[in-house]
mmCIF file with all atom_site columns, C-alpha atoms in Angstrom:
data_model
loop_
_atom_site.group_PDB
_atom_site.id
_atom_site.type_symbol
_atom_site.label_atom_id
_atom_site.label_alt_id
_atom_site.label_comp_id
_atom_site.label_asym_id
_atom_site.label_entity_id
_atom_site.label_seq_id
_atom_site.pdbx_PDB_ins_code
_atom_site.Cartn_x
_atom_site.Cartn_y
_atom_site.Cartn_z
_atom_site.occupancy
_atom_site.B_iso_or_equiv
_atom_site.pdbx_formal_charge
_atom_site.auth_seq_id
_atom_site.auth_comp_id
_atom_site.auth_asym_id
_atom_site.auth_atom_id
_atom_site.pdbx_PDB_model_num
ATOM 1   C CA . VAL A 1 1   ? 13.190 -18.872 9.224   1.00 55.00 ? 1   VAL A CA 1
ATOM 2   C CA . GLN A 1 2   ? 12.605 -21.949 11.363  1.00 63.00 ? 2   GLN A CA 1
ATOM 3   C CA . SER A 1 3   ? 11.040 -20.200 14.342  1.00 67.00 ? 3   SER A CA 1
ATOM 4   C CA . LEU A 1 4   ? 9.720  -16.895 15.628  1.00 66.00 ? 4   LEU A CA 1
ATOM 5   C CA . GLY A 1 5   ? 9.967  -16.348 19.306  1.00 65.00 ? 5   GLY A CA 1
ATOM 6   C CA . THR A 1 6   ? 11.226 -14.794 22.464  1.00 67.00 ? 6   THR A CA 1
ATOM 7   C CA . GLU A 1 7   ? 13.208 -16.075 25.372  1.00 67.00 ? 7   GLU A CA 1
ATOM 8   C CA . ASN A 1 8   ? 13.246 -14.299 28.720  1.00 68.00 ? 8   ASN A CA 1
ATOM 9   C CA . CYS A 1 9   ? 12.066 -11.093 27.119  1.00 72.00 ? 9   CYS A CA 1
ATOM 10  C CA . ILE A 1 10  ? 10.448 -8.022  28.665  1.00 73.00 ? 10  ILE A CA 1
ATOM 11  C CA . ASP A 1 11  ? 8.251  -5.711  26.548  1.00 77.00 ? 11  ASP A CA 1
ATOM 12  C CA . CYS A 1 12  ? 9.023  -7.425  23.213  1.00 80.00 ? 12  CYS A CA 1
ATOM 13  C CA . ILE A 1 13  ? 7.054  -7.504  19.978  1.00 84.00 ? 13  ILE A CA 1
ATOM 14  C CA . VAL A 1 14  ? 7.022  -9.971  17.091  1.00 86.00 ? 14  VAL A CA 1
ATOM 15  C CA . ALA A 1 15  ? 4.938  -8.304  14.392  1.00 91.00 ? 15  ALA A CA 1
ATOM 16  C CA . ASN A 1 16  ? 4.309  -8.531  10.650  1.00 93.00 ? 16  ASN A CA 1
ATOM 17  C CA . ASN A 1 17  ? 6.461  -11.572 9.929   1.00 91.00 ? 17  ASN A CA 1
ATOM 18  C CA . VAL A 1 18  ? 6.098  -14.617 7.703   1.00 92.00 ? 18  VAL A CA 1
ATOM 19  C CA . LEU A 1 19  ? 7.027  -18.068 8.968   1.00 89.00 ? 19  LEU A CA 1
ATOM 20  C CA . ILE A 1 20  ? 7.020  -20.994 6.521   1.00 90.00 ? 20  ILE A CA 1
ATOM 21  C CA . ASP A 1 21  ? 7.240  -24.584 7.821   1.00 87.00 ? 21  ASP A CA 1
ATOM 22  C CA . GLY A 1 22  ? 8.465  -23.350 11.194  1.00 77.00 ? 22  GLY A CA 1
ATOM 23  C CA . LYS A 1 23  ? 7.077  -22.904 14.685  1.00 74.00 ? 23  LYS A CA 1
ATOM 24  C CA . LEU A 1 24  ? 6.537  -20.269 17.315  1.00 71.00 ? 24  LEU A CA 1
ATOM 25  C CA . ALA A 1 25  ? 8.877  -20.447 20.267  1.00 61.00 ? 25  ALA A CA 1
ATOM 26  C CA . ILE A 1 26  ? 8.203  -18.749 23.566  1.00 56.00 ? 26  ILE A CA 1
ATOM 27  C CA . ILE A 1 27  ? 10.597 -20.049 26.135  1.00 54.00 ? 27  ILE A CA 1
ATOM 28  C CA . SER A 1 28  ? 11.007 -19.205 29.784  1.00 50.00 ? 28  SER A CA 1
ATOM 29  C CA . ASP A 1 29  ? 13.345 -20.911 32.187  1.00 50.00 ? 29  ASP A CA 1
ATOM 30  C CA . THR A 1 30  ? 13.268 -21.107 35.966  1.00 52.00 ? 30  THR A CA 1
ATOM 31  C CA . SER A 1 31  ? 15.211 -17.854 36.407  1.00 53.00 ? 31  SER A CA 1
ATOM 32  C CA . PHE A 1 32  ? 13.404 -15.554 34.003  1.00 57.00 ? 32  PHE A CA 1
ATOM 33  C CA . ASN A 1 33  ? 10.043 -15.176 32.329  1.00 66.00 ? 33  ASN A CA 1
ATOM 34  C CA . ASN A 1 34  ? 8.637  -13.301 29.355  1.00 66.00 ? 34  ASN A CA 1
ATOM 35  C CA . PHE A 1 35  ? 6.642  -10.197 30.251  1.00 69.00 ? 35  PHE A CA 1
ATOM 36  C CA . ASN A 1 36  ? 4.349  -8.152  28.008  1.00 75.00 ? 36  ASN A CA 1
ATOM 37  C CA . THR A 1 37  ? 5.204  -10.006 24.800  1.00 79.00 ? 37  THR A CA 1
ATOM 38  C CA . ILE A 1 38  ? 3.156  -9.145  21.707  1.00 84.00 ? 38  ILE A CA 1
ATOM 39  C CA . PHE A 1 39  ? 2.689  -11.485 18.716  1.00 86.00 ? 39  PHE A CA 1
ATOM 40  C CA . ARG A 1 40  ? 0.627  -9.640  16.115  1.00 92.00 ? 40  ARG A CA 1
ATOM 41  C CA . ASN A 1 41  ? -0.035 -9.458  12.343  1.00 95.00 ? 41  ASN A CA 1
ATOM 42  C CA . ASN A 1 42  ? 2.077  -12.516 11.520  1.00 93.00 ? 42  ASN A CA 1
ATOM 43  C CA . ILE A 1 43  ? 1.454  -15.223 8.926   1.00 94.00 ? 43  ILE A CA 1
ATOM 44  C CA . VAL A 1 44  ? 2.462  -18.708 10.051  1.00 91.00 ? 44  VAL A CA 1
ATOM 45  C CA . ASP A 1 45  ? 2.192  -21.455 7.394   1.00 92.00 ? 45  ASP A CA 1
ATOM 46  C CA . CYS A 1 46  ? 2.916  -24.636 9.328   1.00 88.00 ? 46  CYS A CA 1
ATOM 47  C CA . GLY A 1 47  ? 3.040  -27.006 6.368   1.00 88.00 ? 47  GLY A CA 1
ATOM 48  C CA . GLY A 1 48  ? 0.717  -29.398 8.226   1.00 88.00 ? 48  GLY A CA 1
ATOM 49  C CA . GLY A 1 49  ? 2.588  -29.414 11.537  1.00 84.00 ? 49  GLY A CA 1
ATOM 50  C CA . PRO A 1 50  ? 1.811  -27.640 14.810  1.00 80.00 ? 50  PRO A CA 1
ATOM 51  C CA . ALA A 1 51  ? 2.276  -23.888 15.142  1.00 80.00 ? 51  ALA A CA 1
ATOM 52  C CA . TYR A 1 52  ? 4.448  -24.209 18.235  1.00 75.00 ? 52  TYR A CA 1
ATOM 53  C CA . TYR A 1 53  ? 7.107  -26.440 19.754  1.00 65.00 ? 53  TYR A CA 1
ATOM 54  C CA . SER A 1 54  ? 6.060  -29.189 22.158  1.00 56.00 ? 54  SER A CA 1
ATOM 55  C CA . ASP A 1 55  ? 7.790  -27.355 25.017  1.00 55.00 ? 55  ASP A CA 1
ATOM 56  C CA . TRP A 1 56  ? 5.782  -24.166 24.356  1.00 54.00 ? 56  TRP A CA 1
ATOM 57  C CA . ARG A 1 57  ? 5.632  -22.273 27.637  1.00 56.00 ? 57  ARG A CA 1
ATOM 58  C CA . TRP A 1 58  ? 3.589  -19.127 27.485  1.00 56.00 ? 58  TRP A CA 1
ATOM 59  C CA . ASN A 1 59  ? 3.508  -17.977 31.078  1.00 58.00 ? 59  ASN A CA 1
ATOM 60  C CA . ASP A 1 60  ? 3.760  -14.305 30.190  1.00 57.00 ? 60  ASP A CA 1
ATOM 61  C CA . SER A 1 61  ? 1.483  -12.264 32.436  1.00 66.00 ? 61  SER A CA 1
ATOM 62  C CA . GLY A 1 62  ? 0.871  -9.491  29.897  1.00 72.00 ? 62  GLY A CA 1
ATOM 63  C CA . LYS A 1 63  ? 0.929  -11.424 26.644  1.00 77.00 ? 63  LYS A CA 1
ATOM 64  C CA . VAL A 1 64  ? -0.975 -10.332 23.548  1.00 82.00 ? 64  VAL A CA 1
ATOM 65  C CA . LEU A 1 65  ? -1.549 -12.855 20.774  1.00 84.00 ? 65  LEU A CA 1
ATOM 66  C CA . ASP A 1 66  ? -3.905 -11.522 18.110  1.00 90.00 ? 66  ASP A CA 1
ATOM 67  C CA . HIS A 1 67  ? -4.476 -10.813 14.420  1.00 94.00 ? 67  HIS A CA 1
ATOM 68  C CA . ASN A 1 68  ? -2.284 -13.698 13.226  1.00 93.00 ? 68  ASN A CA 1
ATOM 69  C CA . ASN A 1 69  ? -2.960 -16.164 10.418  1.00 94.00 ? 69  ASN A CA 1
ATOM 70  C CA . PHE A 1 70  ? -2.144 -19.746 11.455  1.00 91.00 ? 70  PHE A CA 1
ATOM 71  C CA . TYR A 1 71  ? -2.589 -21.569 8.149   1.00 94.00 ? 71  TYR A CA 1
ATOM 72  C CA . ASN A 1 72  ? -2.203 -25.310 7.519   1.00 92.00 ? 72  ASN A CA 1
ATOM 73  C CA . CYS A 1 73  ? -1.416 -25.942 11.197  1.00 89.00 ? 73  CYS A CA 1
ATOM 74  C CA . SER A 1 74  ? -2.349 -29.138 13.023  1.00 86.00 ? 74  SER A CA 1
ATOM 75  C CA . ALA A 1 75  ? -2.508 -27.130 16.269  1.00 82.00 ? 75  ALA A CA 1
ATOM 76  C CA . SER A 1 76  ? -2.280 -23.424 17.021  1.00 83.00 ? 76  SER A CA 1
ATOM 77  C CA . PRO A 1 77  ? -2.548 -21.244 20.122  1.00 80.00 ? 77  PRO A CA 1
ATOM 78  C CA . ALA A 1 78  ? -5.832 -19.564 20.974  1.00 80.00 ? 78  ALA A CA 1
ATOM 79  C CA . GLN A 1 79  ? -5.926 -15.890 20.120  1.00 85.00 ? 79  GLN A CA 1
ATOM 80  C CA . SER A 1 80  ? -8.178 -12.959 19.348  1.00 84.00 ? 80  SER A CA 1
ATOM 81  C CA . ASN A 1 81  ? -9.048 -12.112 15.737  1.00 89.00 ? 81  ASN A CA 1
ATOM 82  C CA . GLN A 1 82  ? -7.474 -15.221 14.255  1.00 83.00 ? 82  GLN A CA 1
ATOM 83  C CA . ILE A 1 83  ? -7.783 -16.248 10.637  1.00 90.00 ? 83  ILE A CA 1
ATOM 84  C CA . ALA A 1 84  ? -6.710 -19.666 9.444   1.00 92.00 ? 84  ALA A CA 1
ATOM 85  C CA . VAL A 1 85  ? -6.845 -19.591 5.653   1.00 94.00 ? 85  VAL A CA 1
ATOM 86  C CA . ASN A 1 86  ? -4.433 -19.665 2.731   1.00 96.00 ? 86  ASN A CA 1
ATOM 87  C CA . PRO A 1 87  ? -2.766 -16.220 2.659   1.00 96.00 ? 87  PRO A CA 1
ATOM 88  C CA . ASN A 1 88  ? -2.330 -16.469 -1.136  1.00 96.00 ? 88  ASN A CA 1
ATOM 89  C CA . PHE A 1 89  ? 1.317  -15.504 -1.457  1.00 95.00 ? 89  PHE A CA 1
ATOM 90  C CA . VAL A 1 90  ? 2.592  -14.733 -4.932  1.00 95.00 ? 90  VAL A CA 1
ATOM 91  C CA . ASN A 1 91  ? 4.945  -17.692 -4.360  1.00 94.00 ? 91  ASN A CA 1
ATOM 92  C CA . ARG A 1 92  ? 5.024  -19.556 -1.030  1.00 92.00 ? 92  ARG A CA 1
ATOM 93  C CA . ALA A 1 93  ? 8.694  -20.495 -1.474  1.00 90.00 ? 93  ALA A CA 1
ATOM 94  C CA . SER A 1 94  ? 10.127 -17.208 -2.678  1.00 90.00 ? 94  SER A CA 1
ATOM 95  C CA . ASP A 1 95  ? 7.742  -14.222 -2.863  1.00 94.00 ? 95  ASP A CA 1
ATOM 96  C CA . TRP A 1 96  ? 5.600  -13.379 0.166   1.00 94.00 ? 96  TRP A CA 1
ATOM 97  C CA . HIS A 1 97  ? 3.734  -10.470 -1.409  1.00 95.00 ? 97  HIS A CA 1
ATOM 98  C CA . LEU A 1 98  ? -0.008 -11.017 -1.093  1.00 95.00 ? 98  LEU A CA 1
ATOM 99  C CA . GLN A 1 99  ? -2.059 -11.627 -4.219  1.00 94.00 ? 99  GLN A CA 1
ATOM 100 C CA . ALA A 1 100 ? -5.144 -9.521  -4.868  1.00 93.00 ? 100 ALA A CA 1
ATOM 101 C CA . GLY A 1 101 ? -8.034 -10.945 -2.858  1.00 92.00 ? 101 GLY A CA 1
ATOM 102 C CA . SER A 1 102 ? -5.809 -12.431 -0.151  1.00 95.00 ? 102 SER A CA 1
ATOM 103 C CA . PRO A 1 103 ? -7.673 -12.754 3.170   1.00 95.00 ? 103 PRO A CA 1
ATOM 104 C CA . ALA A 1 104 ? -4.521 -11.399 4.868   1.00 95.00 ? 104 ALA A CA 1
ATOM 105 C CA . ILE A 1 105 ? -5.003 -7.997  3.190   1.00 95.00 ? 105 ILE A CA 1
ATOM 106 C CA . GLY A 1 106 ? -6.473 -5.623  5.751   1.00 94.00 ? 106 GLY A CA 1
ATOM 107 C CA . ALA A 1 107 ? -6.711 -8.373  8.400   1.00 95.00 ? 107 ALA A CA 1
ATOM 108 C CA . GLY A 1 108 ? -4.132 -6.775  10.705  1.00 95.00 ? 108 GLY A CA 1
ATOM 109 C CA . VAL A 1 109 ? -4.235 -3.976  13.199  1.00 94.00 ? 109 VAL A CA 1
ATOM 110 C CA . ALA A 1 110 ? -2.091 -0.848  13.431  1.00 93.00 ? 110 ALA A CA 1
ATOM 111 C CA . THR A 1 111 ? 0.602  -1.408  16.010  1.00 90.00 ? 111 THR A CA 1
ATOM 112 C CA . THR A 1 112 ? 2.929  0.894   17.913  1.00 88.00 ? 112 THR A CA 1
ATOM 113 C CA . PHE A 1 113 ? 5.881  0.002   20.057  1.00 86.00 ? 113 PHE A CA 1
ATOM 114 C CA . THR A 1 114 ? 7.741  1.882   22.759  1.00 85.00 ? 114 THR A CA 1
ATOM 115 C CA . GLY A 1 115 ? 11.444 1.210   23.261  1.00 82.00 ? 115 GLY A CA 1
ATOM 116 C CA . TYR A 1 116 ? 13.347 0.637   26.467  1.00 79.00 ? 116 TYR A CA 1
ATOM 117 C CA . TYR A 1 117 ? 14.086 4.349   26.923  1.00 87.00 ? 117 TYR A CA 1
ATOM 118 C CA . GLY A 1 118 ? 10.499 5.396   26.188  1.00 87.00 ? 118 GLY A CA 1
ATOM 119 C CA . GLU A 1 119 ? 11.155 6.261   22.566  1.00 90.00 ? 119 GLU A CA 1
ATOM 120 C CA . ASN A 1 120 ? 8.625  5.447   19.839  1.00 89.00 ? 120 ASN A CA 1
ATOM 121 C CA . ILE A 1 121 ? 9.927  2.718   17.537  1.00 86.00 ? 121 ILE A CA 1
ATOM 122 C CA . ASP A 1 122 ? 8.326  3.098   14.117  1.00 88.00 ? 122 ASP A CA 1
ATOM 123 C CA . ILE A 1 123 ? 7.056  -0.259  12.852  1.00 89.00 ? 123 ILE A CA 1
ATOM 124 C CA . SER A 1 124 ? 4.598  1.277   10.391  1.00 92.00 ? 124 SER A CA 1
ATOM 125 C CA . LYS A 1 125 ? 6.805  0.474   7.392   1.00 92.00 ? 125 LYS A CA 1
ATOM 126 C CA . ASP A 1 126 ? 7.076  -2.885  5.694   1.00 92.00 ? 126 ASP A CA 1
ATOM 127 C CA . TYR A 1 127 ? 10.154 -4.936  4.770   1.00 92.00 ? 127 TYR A CA 1
ATOM 128 C CA . VAL A 1 128 ? 11.072 -2.656  1.848   1.00 92.00 ? 128 VAL A CA 1
ATOM 129 C CA . GLY A 1 129 ? 10.149 0.602   3.584   1.00 92.00 ? 129 GLY A CA 1
ATOM 130 C CA . ALA A 1 130 ? 6.633  1.101   2.194   1.00 92.00 ? 130 ALA A CA 1
ATOM 131 C CA . SER A 1 131 ? 4.244  2.728   4.657   1.00 92.00 ? 131 SER A CA 1
ATOM 132 C CA . ARG A 1 132 ? 1.428  0.565   5.976   1.00 92.00 ? 132 ARG A CA 1
ATOM 133 C CA . VAL A 1 133 ? -2.044 2.073   5.730   1.00 90.00 ? 133 VAL A CA 1
ATOM 134 C CA . PHE A 1 134 ? -5.083 1.233   7.848   1.00 89.00 ? 134 PHE A CA 1
ATOM 135 C CA . PRO A 1 135 ? -6.141 -1.496  8.067   1.00 92.00 ? 135 PRO A CA 1
ATOM 136 C CA . TRP A 1 136 ? -2.722 -3.141  8.105   1.00 94.00 ? 136 TRP A CA 1
ATOM 137 C CA . ASP A 1 137 ? -2.004 -6.319  6.175   1.00 95.00 ? 137 ASP A CA 1
ATOM 138 C CA . LEU A 1 138 ? -0.588 -9.426  7.810   1.00 96.00 ? 138 LEU A CA 1
ATOM 139 C CA . GLY A 1 139 ? 2.958  -10.395 6.847   1.00 95.00 ? 139 GLY A CA 1
ATOM 140 C CA . ILE A 1 140 ? 6.076  -8.489  5.832   1.00 94.00 ? 140 ILE A CA 1
ATOM 141 C CA . TYR A 1 141 ? 4.793  -6.578  2.792   1.00 95.00 ? 141 TYR A CA 1
ATOM 142 C CA . ALA A 1 142 ? 2.188  -3.820  2.767   1.00 93.00 ? 142 ALA A CA 1
ATOM 143 C CA . SER A 1 143 ? -0.132 -4.162  -0.200  1.00 90.00 ? 143 SER A CA 1
ATOM 144 C CA . ASN A 1 144 ? -2.114 -1.138  0.982   1.00 73.00 ? 144 ASN A CA 1
ATOM 145 C CA . GLY A 1 145 ? -5.291 -2.827  -0.093  1.00 67.00 ? 145 GLY A CA 1
ATOM 146 C CA . THR A 1 146 ? -4.249 -3.761  -3.618  1.00 68.00 ? 146 THR A CA 1
ATOM 147 C CA . GLY A 1 147 ? -2.413 -7.049  -3.279  1.00 57.00 ? 147 GLY A CA 1
ATOM 148 C CA . THR A 1 148 ? -0.444 -6.136  -6.375  1.00 51.00 ? 148 THR A CA 1
ATOM 149 C CA . PRO A 1 149 ? 2.997  -7.697  -6.502  1.00 48.00 ? 149 PRO A CA 1
ATOM 150 C CA . PRO A 1 150 ? 5.976  -5.612  -7.627  1.00 46.00 ? 150 PRO A CA 1
ATOM 151 C CA . VAL A 1 151 ? 6.585  -5.025  -11.311 1.00 48.00 ? 151 VAL A CA 1
ATOM 152 C CA . SER A 1 152 ? 8.593  -7.852  -12.824 1.00 50.00 ? 152 SER A CA 1
ATOM 153 C CA . CYS A 1 153 ? 12.005 -7.240  -14.377 1.00 55.00 ? 153 CYS A CA 1
ATOM 154 C CA . ASP A 1 154 ? 11.278 -10.020 -16.871 1.00 54.00 ? 154 ASP A CA 1
ATOM 155 C CA . ALA A 1 155 ? 10.858 -7.618  -19.801 1.00 60.00 ? 155 ALA A CA 1
ATOM 156 C CA . ASN A 1 156 ? 10.567 -10.277 -22.497 1.00 61.00 ? 156 ASN A CA 1
ATOM 157 C CA . GLY A 1 157 ? 8.227  -12.591 -20.554 1.00 59.00 ? 157 GLY A CA 1
ATOM 158 C CA . ASP A 1 158 ? 10.407 -15.710 -20.735 1.00 60.00 ? 158 ASP A CA 1
ATOM 159 C CA . SER A 1 159 ? 10.025 -16.391 -16.962 1.00 55.00 ? 159 SER A CA 1
ATOM 160 C CA . ALA A 1 160 ? 13.682 -15.556 -16.350 1.00 58.00 ? 160 ALA A CA 1
ATOM 161 C CA . VAL A 1 161 ? 15.365 -12.299 -15.400 1.00 58.00 ? 161 VAL A CA 1
ATOM 162 C CA . ASN A 1 162 ? 18.572 -12.230 -17.429 1.00 60.00 ? 162 ASN A CA 1
ATOM 163 C CA . VAL A 1 163 ? 20.737 -10.129 -19.742 1.00 62.00 ? 163 VAL A CA 1
ATOM 164 C CA . VAL A 1 164 ? 18.142 -10.350 -22.529 1.00 66.00 ? 164 VAL A CA 1
ATOM 165 C CA . ASP A 1 165 ? 15.771 -8.246  -20.383 1.00 56.00 ? 165 ASP A CA 1
ATOM 166 C CA . VAL A 1 166 ? 18.144 -5.252  -20.280 1.00 59.00 ? 166 VAL A CA 1
ATOM 167 C CA . GLN A 1 167 ? 19.131 -5.065  -23.946 1.00 55.00 ? 167 GLN A CA 1
#
């Protein structure tokens, strides 16, 4: 993912995501604005660059920006409850589960979201459908306090998942 953002959005949420070497994008034009946008519980690893595009325009009257980890960023937006440390992914390039002891474990906040028609939209489950428990983790996977990555399918320990592992 190269960016996380909203454009001309009303009552939107961007929560529990991982962004690697990308930027936040909140864009409003002269005809529309963002209203009541929430950015929460995200991990943004900037790879040394800024956390947002140079044309960042956050003129949202009801914005909420909190409980995000802006790591390795040359510049990041001000927010409440920010951490800015290595999230300790299992593998930054391919596995965004949090290792045991990650500062992103339990650093989030439980979040609810109401849809356009007033319905409750359940965002209490992670990317694979596991329930998040209080306090929520940052990012897409819920470690539920353990930080234990999933069991490997590499049965023979040769650092490759292949036909040998299923024989």
